[in-house]
Short mmCIF file of N, CA and C in Angstrom, two decimals:
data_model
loop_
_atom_site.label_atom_id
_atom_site.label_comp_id
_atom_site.label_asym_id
_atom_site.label_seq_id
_atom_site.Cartn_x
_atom_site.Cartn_y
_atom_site.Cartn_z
N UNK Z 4 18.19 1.79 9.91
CA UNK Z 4 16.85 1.15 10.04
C UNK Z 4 15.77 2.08 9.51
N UNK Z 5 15.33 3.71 10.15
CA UNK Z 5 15.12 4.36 9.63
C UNK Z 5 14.55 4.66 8.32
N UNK Z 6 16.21 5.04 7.55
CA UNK Z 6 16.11 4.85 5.92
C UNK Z 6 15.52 3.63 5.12
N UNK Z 7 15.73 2.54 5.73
CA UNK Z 7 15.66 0.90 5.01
C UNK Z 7 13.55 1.65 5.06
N UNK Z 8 13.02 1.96 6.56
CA UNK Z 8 11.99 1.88 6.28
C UNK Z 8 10.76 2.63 5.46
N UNK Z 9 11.61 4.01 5.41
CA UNK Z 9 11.10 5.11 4.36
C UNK Z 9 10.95 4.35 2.75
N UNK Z 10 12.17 4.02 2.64
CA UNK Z 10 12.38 3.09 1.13
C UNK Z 10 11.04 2.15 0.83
N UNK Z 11 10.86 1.40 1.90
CA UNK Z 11 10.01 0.81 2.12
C UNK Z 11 8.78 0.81 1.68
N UNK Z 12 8.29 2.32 2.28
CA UNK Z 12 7.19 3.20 2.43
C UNK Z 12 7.28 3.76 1.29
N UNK Z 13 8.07 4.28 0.23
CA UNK Z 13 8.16 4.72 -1.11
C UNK Z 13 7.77 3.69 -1.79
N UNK Z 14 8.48 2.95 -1.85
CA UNK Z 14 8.46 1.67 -2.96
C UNK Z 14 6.47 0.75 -2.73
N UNK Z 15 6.23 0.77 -1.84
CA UNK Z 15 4.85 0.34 -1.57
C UNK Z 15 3.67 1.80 -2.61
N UNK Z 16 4.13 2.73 -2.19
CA UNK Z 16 3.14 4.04 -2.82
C UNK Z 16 3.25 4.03 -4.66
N UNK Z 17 4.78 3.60 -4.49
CA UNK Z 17 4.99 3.22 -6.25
C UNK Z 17 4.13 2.39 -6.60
N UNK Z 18 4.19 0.92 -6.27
CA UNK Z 18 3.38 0.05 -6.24
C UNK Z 18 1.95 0.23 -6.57
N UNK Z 19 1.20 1.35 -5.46
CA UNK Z 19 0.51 1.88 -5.15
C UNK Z 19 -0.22 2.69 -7.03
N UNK Z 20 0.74 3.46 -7.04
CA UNK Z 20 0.63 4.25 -8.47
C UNK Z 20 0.35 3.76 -9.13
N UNK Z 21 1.23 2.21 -9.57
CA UNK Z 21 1.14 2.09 -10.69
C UNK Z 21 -0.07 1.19 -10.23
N UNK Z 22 -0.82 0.39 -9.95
CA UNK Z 22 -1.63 -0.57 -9.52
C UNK Z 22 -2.90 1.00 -10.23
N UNK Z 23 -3.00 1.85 -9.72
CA UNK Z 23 -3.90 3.12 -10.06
C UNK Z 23 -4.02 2.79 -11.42
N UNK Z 24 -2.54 3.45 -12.14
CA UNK Z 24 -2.80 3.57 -13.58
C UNK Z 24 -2.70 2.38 -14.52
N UNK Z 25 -3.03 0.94 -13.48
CA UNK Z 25 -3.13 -0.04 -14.92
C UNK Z 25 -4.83 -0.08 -14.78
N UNK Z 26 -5.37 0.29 -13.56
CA UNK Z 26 -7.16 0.42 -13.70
C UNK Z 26 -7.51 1.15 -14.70
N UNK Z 27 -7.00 2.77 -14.32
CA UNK Z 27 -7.15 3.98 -15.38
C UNK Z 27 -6.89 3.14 -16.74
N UNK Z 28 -6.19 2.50 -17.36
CA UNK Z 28 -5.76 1.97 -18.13
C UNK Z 28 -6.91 0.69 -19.12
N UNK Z 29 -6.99 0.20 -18.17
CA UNK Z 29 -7.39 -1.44 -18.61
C UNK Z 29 -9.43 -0.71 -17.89
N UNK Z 30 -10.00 -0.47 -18.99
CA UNK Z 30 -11.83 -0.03 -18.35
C UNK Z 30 -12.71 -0.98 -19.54
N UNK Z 31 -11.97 -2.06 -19.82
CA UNK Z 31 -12.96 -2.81 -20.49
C UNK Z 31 -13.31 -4.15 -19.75
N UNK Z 32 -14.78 -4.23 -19.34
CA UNK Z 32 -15.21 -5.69 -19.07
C UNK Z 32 -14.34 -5.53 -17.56
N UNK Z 33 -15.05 -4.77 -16.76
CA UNK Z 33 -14.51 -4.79 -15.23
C UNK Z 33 -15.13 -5.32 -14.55
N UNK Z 34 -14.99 -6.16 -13.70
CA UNK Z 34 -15.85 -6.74 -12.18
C UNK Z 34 -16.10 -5.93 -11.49
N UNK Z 35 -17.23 -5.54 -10.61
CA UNK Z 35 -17.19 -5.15 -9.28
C UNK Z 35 -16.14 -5.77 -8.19
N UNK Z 36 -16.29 -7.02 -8.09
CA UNK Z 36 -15.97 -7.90 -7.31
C UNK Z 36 -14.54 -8.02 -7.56
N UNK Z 37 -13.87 -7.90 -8.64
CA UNK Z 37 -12.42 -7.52 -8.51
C UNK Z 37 -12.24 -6.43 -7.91
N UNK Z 38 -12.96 -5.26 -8.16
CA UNK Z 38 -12.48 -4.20 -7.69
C UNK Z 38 -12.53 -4.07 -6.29
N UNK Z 39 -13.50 -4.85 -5.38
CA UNK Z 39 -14.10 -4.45 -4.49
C UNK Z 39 -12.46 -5.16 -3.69
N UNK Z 40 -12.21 -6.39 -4.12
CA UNK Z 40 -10.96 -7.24 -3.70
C UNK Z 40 -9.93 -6.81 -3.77
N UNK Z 41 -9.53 -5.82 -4.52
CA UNK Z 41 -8.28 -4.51 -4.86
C UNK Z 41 -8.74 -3.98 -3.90
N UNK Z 42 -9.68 -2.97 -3.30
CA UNK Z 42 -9.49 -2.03 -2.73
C UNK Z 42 -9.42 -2.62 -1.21
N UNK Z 43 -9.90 -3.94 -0.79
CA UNK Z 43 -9.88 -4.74 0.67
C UNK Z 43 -8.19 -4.66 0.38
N UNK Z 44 -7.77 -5.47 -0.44
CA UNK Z 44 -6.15 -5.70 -0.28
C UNK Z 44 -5.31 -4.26 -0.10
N UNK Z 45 -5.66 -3.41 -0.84
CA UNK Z 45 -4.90 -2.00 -0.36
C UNK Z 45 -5.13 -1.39 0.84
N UNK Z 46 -6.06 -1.66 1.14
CA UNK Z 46 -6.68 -0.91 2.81
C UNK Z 46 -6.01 -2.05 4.09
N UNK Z 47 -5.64 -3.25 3.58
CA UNK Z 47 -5.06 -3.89 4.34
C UNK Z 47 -3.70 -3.83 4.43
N UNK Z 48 -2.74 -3.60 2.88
CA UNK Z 48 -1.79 -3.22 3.39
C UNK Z 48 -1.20 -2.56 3.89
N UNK Z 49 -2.13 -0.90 3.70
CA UNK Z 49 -1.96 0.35 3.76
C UNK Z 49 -1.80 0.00 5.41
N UNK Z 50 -2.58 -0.49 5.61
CA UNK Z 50 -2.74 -0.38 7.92
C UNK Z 50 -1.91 -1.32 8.35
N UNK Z 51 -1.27 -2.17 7.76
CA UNK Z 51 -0.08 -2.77 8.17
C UNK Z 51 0.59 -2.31 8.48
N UNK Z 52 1.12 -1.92 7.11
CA UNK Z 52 2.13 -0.84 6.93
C UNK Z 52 2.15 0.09 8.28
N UNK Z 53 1.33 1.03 8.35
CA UNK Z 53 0.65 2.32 9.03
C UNK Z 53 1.28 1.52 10.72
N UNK Z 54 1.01 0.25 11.20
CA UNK Z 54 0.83 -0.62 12.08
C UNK Z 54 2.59 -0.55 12.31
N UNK Z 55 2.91 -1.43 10.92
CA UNK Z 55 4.11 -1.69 11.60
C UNK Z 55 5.42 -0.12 11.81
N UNK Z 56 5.10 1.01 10.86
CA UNK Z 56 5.80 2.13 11.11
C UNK Z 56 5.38 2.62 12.30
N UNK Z 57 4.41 2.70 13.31
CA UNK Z 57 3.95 2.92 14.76
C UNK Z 57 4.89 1.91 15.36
N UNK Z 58 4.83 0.84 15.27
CA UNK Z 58 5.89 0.12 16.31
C UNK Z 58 7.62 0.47 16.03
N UNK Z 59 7.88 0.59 14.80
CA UNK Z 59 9.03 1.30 14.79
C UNK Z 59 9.38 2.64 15.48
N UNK Z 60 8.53 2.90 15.52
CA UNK Z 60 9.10 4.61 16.24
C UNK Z 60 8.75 4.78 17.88
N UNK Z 61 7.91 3.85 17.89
CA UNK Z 61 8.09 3.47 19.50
C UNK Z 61 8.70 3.14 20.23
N UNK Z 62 9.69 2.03 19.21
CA UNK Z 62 11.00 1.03 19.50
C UNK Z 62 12.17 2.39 19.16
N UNK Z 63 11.96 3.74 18.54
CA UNK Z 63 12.96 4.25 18.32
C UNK Z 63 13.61 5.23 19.52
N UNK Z 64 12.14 5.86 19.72
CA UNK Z 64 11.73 6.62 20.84
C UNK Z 64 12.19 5.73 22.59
N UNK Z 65 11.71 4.14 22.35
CA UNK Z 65 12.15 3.84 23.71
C UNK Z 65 13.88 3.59 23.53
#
């Protein structure tokens, strides 16, 4: 369970990366308002995430 959730937690930060370097990438004709909607969606998954690895280790610990 553990491992399955580290993987997890890697593969989201990949995600993470590359989502970075297609911005770095793509700087022509940008929205605010896209961006502002990228960074709500990452801060939301990020504390999910963050959310649901706290209940795992609580459940590991009990």
């Amino acid at each position: 369970m553990f491992d399955d959730d580290v993987k997890l937690v890697l593969l989201l930060l990949l995600m993470m990366m590359m989502m970075r370097r297609r911005r770095k990438k793509k700087k022509k004709k940008k929205k605010k308002k896209m961006m502002m909607m990228m960074v709500v969606v990452v801060v939301v998954t990020t504390t999910t995430m963050m959310m649901i690895l706290i209940m795992i280790m609580r459940f590991e610990l009990n």
